[in-house]
Coordinates of C-alpha atoms in Angstrom, one line a residue:
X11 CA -22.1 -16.0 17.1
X12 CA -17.9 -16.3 17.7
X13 CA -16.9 -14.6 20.7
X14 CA -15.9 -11.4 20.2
X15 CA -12.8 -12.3 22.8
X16 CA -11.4 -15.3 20.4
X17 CA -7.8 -15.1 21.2
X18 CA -5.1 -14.8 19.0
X19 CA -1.9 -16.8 20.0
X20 CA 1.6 -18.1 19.1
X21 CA 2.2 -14.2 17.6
X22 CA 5.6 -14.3 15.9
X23 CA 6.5 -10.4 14.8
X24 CA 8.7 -8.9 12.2
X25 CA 9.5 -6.2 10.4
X26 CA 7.7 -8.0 7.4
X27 CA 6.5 -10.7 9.0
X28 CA 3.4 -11.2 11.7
X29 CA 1.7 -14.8 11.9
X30 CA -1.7 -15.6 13.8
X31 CA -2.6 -19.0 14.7
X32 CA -6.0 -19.4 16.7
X33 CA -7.9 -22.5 17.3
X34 CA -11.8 -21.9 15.4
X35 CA -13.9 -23.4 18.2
X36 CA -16.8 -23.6 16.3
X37 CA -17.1 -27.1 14.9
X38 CA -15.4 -28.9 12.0
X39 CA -16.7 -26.3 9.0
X40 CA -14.4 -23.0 9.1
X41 CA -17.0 -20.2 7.4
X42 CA -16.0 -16.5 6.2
X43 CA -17.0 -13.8 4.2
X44 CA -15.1 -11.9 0.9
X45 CA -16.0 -8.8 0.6
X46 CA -14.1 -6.3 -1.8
X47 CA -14.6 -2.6 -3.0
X48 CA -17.0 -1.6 -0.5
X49 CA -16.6 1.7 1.3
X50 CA -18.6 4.1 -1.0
X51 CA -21.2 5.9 0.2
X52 CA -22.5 7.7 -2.9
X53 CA -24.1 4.8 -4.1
X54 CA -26.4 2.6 -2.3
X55 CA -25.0 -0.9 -3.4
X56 CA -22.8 -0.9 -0.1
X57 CA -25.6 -0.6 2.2
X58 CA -27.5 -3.4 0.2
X59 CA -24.6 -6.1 0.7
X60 CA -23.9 -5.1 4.0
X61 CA -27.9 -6.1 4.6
X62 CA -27.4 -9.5 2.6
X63 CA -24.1 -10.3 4.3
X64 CA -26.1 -10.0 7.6
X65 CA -29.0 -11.9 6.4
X66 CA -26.2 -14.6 5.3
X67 CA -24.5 -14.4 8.5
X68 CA -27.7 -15.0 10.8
X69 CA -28.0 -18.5 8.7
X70 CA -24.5 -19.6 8.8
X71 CA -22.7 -18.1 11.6
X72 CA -19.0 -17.3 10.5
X73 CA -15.9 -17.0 12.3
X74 CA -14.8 -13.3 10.2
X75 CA -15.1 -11.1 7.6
X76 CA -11.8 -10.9 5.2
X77 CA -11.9 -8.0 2.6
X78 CA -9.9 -7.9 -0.8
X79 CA -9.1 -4.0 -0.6
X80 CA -10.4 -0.8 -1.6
X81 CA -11.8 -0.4 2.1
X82 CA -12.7 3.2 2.1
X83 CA -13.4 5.6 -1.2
X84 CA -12.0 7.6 -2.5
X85 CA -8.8 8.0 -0.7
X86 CA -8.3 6.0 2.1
X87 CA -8.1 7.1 5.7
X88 CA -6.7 11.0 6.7
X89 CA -5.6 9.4 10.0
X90 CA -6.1 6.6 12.2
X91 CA -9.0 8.1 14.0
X92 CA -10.7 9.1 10.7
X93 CA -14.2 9.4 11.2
X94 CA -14.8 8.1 8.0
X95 CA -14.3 4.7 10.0
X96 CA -18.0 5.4 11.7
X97 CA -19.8 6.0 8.4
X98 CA -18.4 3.5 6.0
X99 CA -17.7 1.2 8.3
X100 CA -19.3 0.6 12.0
X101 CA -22.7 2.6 11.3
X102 CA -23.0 0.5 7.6
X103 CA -22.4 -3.0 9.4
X104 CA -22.4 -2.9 12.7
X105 CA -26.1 -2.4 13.3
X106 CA -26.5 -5.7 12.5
X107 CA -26.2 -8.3 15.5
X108 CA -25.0 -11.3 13.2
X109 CA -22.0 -8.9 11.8
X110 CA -21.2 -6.7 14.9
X111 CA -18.8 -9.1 16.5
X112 CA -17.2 -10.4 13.8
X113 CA -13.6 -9.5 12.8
X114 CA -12.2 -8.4 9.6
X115 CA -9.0 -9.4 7.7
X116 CA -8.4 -6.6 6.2
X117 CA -6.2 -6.2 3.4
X118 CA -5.3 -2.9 1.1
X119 CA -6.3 -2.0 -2.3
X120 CA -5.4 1.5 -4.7
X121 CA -8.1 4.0 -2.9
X122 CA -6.7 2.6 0.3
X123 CA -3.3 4.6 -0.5
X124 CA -5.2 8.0 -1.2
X125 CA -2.7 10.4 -2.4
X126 CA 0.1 7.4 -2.3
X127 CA 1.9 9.7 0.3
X128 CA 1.5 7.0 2.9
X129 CA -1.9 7.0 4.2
X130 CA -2.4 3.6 3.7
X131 CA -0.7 3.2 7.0
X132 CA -3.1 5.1 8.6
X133 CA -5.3 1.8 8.0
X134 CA -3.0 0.1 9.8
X135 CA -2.9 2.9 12.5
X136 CA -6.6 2.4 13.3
X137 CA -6.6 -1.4 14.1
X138 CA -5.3 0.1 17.6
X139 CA -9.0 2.0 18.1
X140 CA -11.0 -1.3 16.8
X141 CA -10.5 -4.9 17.8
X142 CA -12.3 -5.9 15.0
X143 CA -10.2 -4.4 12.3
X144 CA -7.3 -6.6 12.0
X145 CA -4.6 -4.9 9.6
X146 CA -1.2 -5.7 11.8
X147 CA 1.2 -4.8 8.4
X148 CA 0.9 -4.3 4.7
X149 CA 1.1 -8.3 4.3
X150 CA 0.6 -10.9 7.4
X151 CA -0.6 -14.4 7.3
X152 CA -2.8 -16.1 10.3
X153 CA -3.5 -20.1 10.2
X154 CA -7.2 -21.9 11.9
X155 CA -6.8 -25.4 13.3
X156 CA -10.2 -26.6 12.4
X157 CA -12.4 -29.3 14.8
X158 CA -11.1 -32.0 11.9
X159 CA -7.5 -31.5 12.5
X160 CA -7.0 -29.8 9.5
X161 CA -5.7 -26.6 8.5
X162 CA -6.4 -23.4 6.6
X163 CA -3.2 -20.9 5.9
X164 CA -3.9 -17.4 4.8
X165 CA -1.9 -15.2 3.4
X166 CA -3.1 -11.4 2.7
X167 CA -0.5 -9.6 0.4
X168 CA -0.4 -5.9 -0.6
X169 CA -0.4 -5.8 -4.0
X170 CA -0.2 -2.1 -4.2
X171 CA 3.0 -1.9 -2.9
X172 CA 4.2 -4.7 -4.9
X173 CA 2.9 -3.2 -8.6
X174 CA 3.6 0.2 -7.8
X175 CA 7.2 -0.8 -6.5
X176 CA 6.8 1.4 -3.3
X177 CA 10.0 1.8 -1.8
X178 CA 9.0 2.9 1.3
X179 CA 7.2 0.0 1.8
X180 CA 10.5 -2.3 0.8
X181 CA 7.8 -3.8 -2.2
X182 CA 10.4 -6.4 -2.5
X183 CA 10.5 -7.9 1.2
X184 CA 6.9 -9.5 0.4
X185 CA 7.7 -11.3 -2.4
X186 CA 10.8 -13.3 -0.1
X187 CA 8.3 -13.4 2.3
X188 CA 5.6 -15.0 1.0
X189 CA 7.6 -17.4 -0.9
X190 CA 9.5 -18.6 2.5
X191 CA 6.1 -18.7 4.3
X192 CA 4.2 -21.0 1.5
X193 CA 7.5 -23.1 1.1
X194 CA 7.4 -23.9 5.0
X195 CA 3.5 -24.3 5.4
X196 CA 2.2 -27.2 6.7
X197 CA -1.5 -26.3 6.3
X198 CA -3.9 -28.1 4.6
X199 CA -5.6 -25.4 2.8
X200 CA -3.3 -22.2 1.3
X201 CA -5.5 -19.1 0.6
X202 CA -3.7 -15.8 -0.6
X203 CA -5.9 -13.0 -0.6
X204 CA -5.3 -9.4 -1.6
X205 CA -6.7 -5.9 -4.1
X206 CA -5.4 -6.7 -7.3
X207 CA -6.4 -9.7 -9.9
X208 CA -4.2 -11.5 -11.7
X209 CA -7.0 -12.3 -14.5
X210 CA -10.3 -10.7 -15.1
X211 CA -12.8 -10.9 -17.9
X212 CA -14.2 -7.6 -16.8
X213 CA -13.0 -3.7 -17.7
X214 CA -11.3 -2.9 -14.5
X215 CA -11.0 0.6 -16.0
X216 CA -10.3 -1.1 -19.4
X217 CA -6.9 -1.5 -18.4
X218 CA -6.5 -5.2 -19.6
X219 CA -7.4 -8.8 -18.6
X220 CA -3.8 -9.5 -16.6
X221 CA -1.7 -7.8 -14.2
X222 CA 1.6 -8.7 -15.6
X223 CA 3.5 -8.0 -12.2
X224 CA 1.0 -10.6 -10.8
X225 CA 1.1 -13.0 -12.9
X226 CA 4.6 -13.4 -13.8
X227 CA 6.2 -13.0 -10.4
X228 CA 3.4 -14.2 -7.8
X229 CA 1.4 -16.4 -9.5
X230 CA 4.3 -18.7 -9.8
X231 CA 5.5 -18.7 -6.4
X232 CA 1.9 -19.7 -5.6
X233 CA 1.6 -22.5 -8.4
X234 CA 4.9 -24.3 -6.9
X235 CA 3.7 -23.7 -3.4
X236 CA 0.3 -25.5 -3.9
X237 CA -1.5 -22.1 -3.3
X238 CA -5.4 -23.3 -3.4
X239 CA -7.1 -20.1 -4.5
X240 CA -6.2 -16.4 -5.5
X241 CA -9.0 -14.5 -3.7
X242 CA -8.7 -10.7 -5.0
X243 CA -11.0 -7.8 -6.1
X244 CA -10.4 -4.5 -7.7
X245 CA -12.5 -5.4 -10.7
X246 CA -16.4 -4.3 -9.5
X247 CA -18.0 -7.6 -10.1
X248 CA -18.0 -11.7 -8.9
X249 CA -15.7 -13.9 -11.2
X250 CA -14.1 -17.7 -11.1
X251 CA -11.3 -17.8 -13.5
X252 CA -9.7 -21.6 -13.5
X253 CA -6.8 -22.5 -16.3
X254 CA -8.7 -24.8 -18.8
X255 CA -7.3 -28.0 -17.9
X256 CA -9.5 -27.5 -14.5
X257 CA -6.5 -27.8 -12.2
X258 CA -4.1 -25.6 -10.3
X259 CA -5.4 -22.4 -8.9
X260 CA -9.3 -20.9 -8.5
X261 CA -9.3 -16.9 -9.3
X262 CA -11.9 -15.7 -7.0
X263 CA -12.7 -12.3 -8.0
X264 CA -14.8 -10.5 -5.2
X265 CA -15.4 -6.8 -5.5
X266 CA -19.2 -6.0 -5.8
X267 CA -19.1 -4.5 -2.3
X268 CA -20.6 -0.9 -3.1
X269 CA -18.6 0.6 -5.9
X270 CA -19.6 1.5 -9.6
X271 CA -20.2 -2.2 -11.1
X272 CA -17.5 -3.0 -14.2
X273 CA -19.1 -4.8 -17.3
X274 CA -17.8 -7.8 -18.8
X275 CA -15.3 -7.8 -21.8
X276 CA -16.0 -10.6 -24.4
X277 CA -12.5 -10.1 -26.1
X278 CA -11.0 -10.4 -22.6
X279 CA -12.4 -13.3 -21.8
X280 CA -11.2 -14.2 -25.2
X281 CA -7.6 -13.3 -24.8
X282 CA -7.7 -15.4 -21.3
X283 CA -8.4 -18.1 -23.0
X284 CA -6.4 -17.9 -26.2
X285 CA -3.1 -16.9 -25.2
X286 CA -3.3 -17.6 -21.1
X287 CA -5.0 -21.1 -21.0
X288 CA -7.5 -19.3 -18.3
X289 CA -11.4 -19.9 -18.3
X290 CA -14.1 -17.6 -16.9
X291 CA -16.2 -20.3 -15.4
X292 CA -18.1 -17.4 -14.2
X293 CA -19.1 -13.7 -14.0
X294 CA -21.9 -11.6 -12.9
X295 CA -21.7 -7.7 -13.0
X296 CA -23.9 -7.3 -9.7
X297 CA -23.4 -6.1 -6.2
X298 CA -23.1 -9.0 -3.8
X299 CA -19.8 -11.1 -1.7
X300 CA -18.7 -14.6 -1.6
X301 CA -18.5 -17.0 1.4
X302 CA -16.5 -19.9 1.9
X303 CA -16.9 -23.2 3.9
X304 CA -13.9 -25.4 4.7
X305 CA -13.1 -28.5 6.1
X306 CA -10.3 -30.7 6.3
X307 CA -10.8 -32.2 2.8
X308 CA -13.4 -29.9 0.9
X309 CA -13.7 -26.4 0.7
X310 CA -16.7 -24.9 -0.9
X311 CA -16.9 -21.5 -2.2
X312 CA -20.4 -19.4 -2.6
X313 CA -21.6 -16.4 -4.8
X314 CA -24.3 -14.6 -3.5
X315 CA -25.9 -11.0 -4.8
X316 CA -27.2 -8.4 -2.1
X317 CA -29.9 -10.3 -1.4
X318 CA -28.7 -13.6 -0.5
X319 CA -29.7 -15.0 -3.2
X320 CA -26.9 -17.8 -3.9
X321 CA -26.5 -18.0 -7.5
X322 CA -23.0 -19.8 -8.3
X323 CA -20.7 -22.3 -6.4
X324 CA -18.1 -24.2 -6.9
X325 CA -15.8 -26.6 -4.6
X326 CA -12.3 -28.1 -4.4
X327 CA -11.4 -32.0 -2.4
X328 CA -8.5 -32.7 -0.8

């Protein structure tokens, strides 16, 4: 199991700006969990993933958890010390010993902003009572030097403040941000993570098959920058989305965490393909999360439902 006291070094801090580089001391394969959409309660789909992500975890043994957003239902966290924290969080998770010590990479999704009055801060707030919740701003990046010598760069965006155009939040300090960090990383492997998809071929409250904010200012900072995959969630189901030709970015949609499960659309997946050149390779409307396994030169990327029970993958080479 990683050592709960793994320490995170070479810290560089900034208004906008907070990079985490740790050395993964586990051997050559670097292995996480996605998990998106998760903390709601009035269904019982969260506490069935949390048991297959522990089953998982016994097996494989990964360094962290990262999540793709809408961390607590319905409207985020109160305040730091929100017991909501114990009930959706430590009590659902942590009674398993292959999860307890693991951290998560938390980033934010809609419900996270509650009343959009600023309570998503108050996600941020309680990082300072947990050492396994790591939320240090709205957007941060962290890099793991794997036993190979290689690389993996992460990148967790808000894209609620970026859509929305929050300008408390200075919305448009991330997108400089995360253009000057992909330009400058050196990293084998670039993974941005965050709530919102760019594509889906499911009803995401029948709200449409793209983003437009996403995909016509992010995605291509991400394309030029030799981004690897867009992991996200927001839509209530597991999809890979690829463009047809079968290069350039993987769309990893995880968000079958606990919340109501969204259907698939056939005349979205029809649009995607017609007038966006973008293929759903895959899409299941159950509850389950996604792992990933990466190397220096492959990375390998799992769909599992809430029983462990793998039942897509697909990889990229280097």
């Amino acid at each position: 199991m990683p050592n709960p006291a793994l320490v995170l070094a070479g810290v560089t801090v900034g208004i906008f700006l907070l990079g985490l580089n740790f050395d993964y001391a586990y051997g050559d394969q670097l292995r996480f969990i996605v998990l998106g959409d998760w903390g709601e309660l009035k269904l019982r789909g969260q506490a069935w993933v949390a048991a297959g992500m522990a089953a998982w975890a016994e097996e494989n043994d990964p360094a962290f958890i990262i999540t793709t957003g809408d961390n607590i239902y319905p409207k985020g966290l109160r305040t730091p010390d929100d017991v909501q924290m114990d009930y959706k969080w430590r009590d659902v998770y942590h009674n398993y010993t292959s999860l307890v010590d693991l951290r998560w990479y938390v980033s934010l999704g809609n419900h996270d902003y509650g009343d959009w009055e600023g309570e998503e801060w108050n996600e941020i707030g309680f990082a300072e009572y947990d050492y396994r919740w790591i939320l240090p701003h709205l957007w941060y990046d962290y890099v793991v030097d794997l036993g190979d010598g290689g690389t993996v760069h992460f990148l967790a965006i808000d894209t609620e403040t970026f859509t929305k155009q929050i300008v408390r939040n200075n919305y448009t300090d991330m997108v400089d941000w995360m253009e000057d960090t992909l330009r400058t990383s050196t990293a084998d492997w670039k993974f941005v993570y965050g709530h919102r998809h760019v594509f889906t071929a499911g009803d995401a409250l029948q709200r449409g098959p793209v983003t437009g904010d996403l995909f016509d200012v992010l995605v291509p900072i991400m394309e030029r920058n030799d981004v690897d995959a867009y992991i996200c969630g927001h839509d209530h189901n597991l999809q890979h989305l690829r463009n047809i030709s079968g290069v350039g970015l993987d769309y990893v949609i995880s968000g079958a965490g606990g919340a109501l499960l969204s259907r698939h659309m056939s005349d979205y997946e029809e649009v995607l393909r017609n007038e966006y050149n973008i293929d759903t390779l895959f899409f299941n409307m159950t509850y389950g999360f996604v792992t990933v396994a990466v190397e220096k030169s492959f990375a390998r990327f799992d769909y599992y439902d809430e029983n462990a029970q793998l039942f897509y993958t697909f990889s990229r080479s280097k």
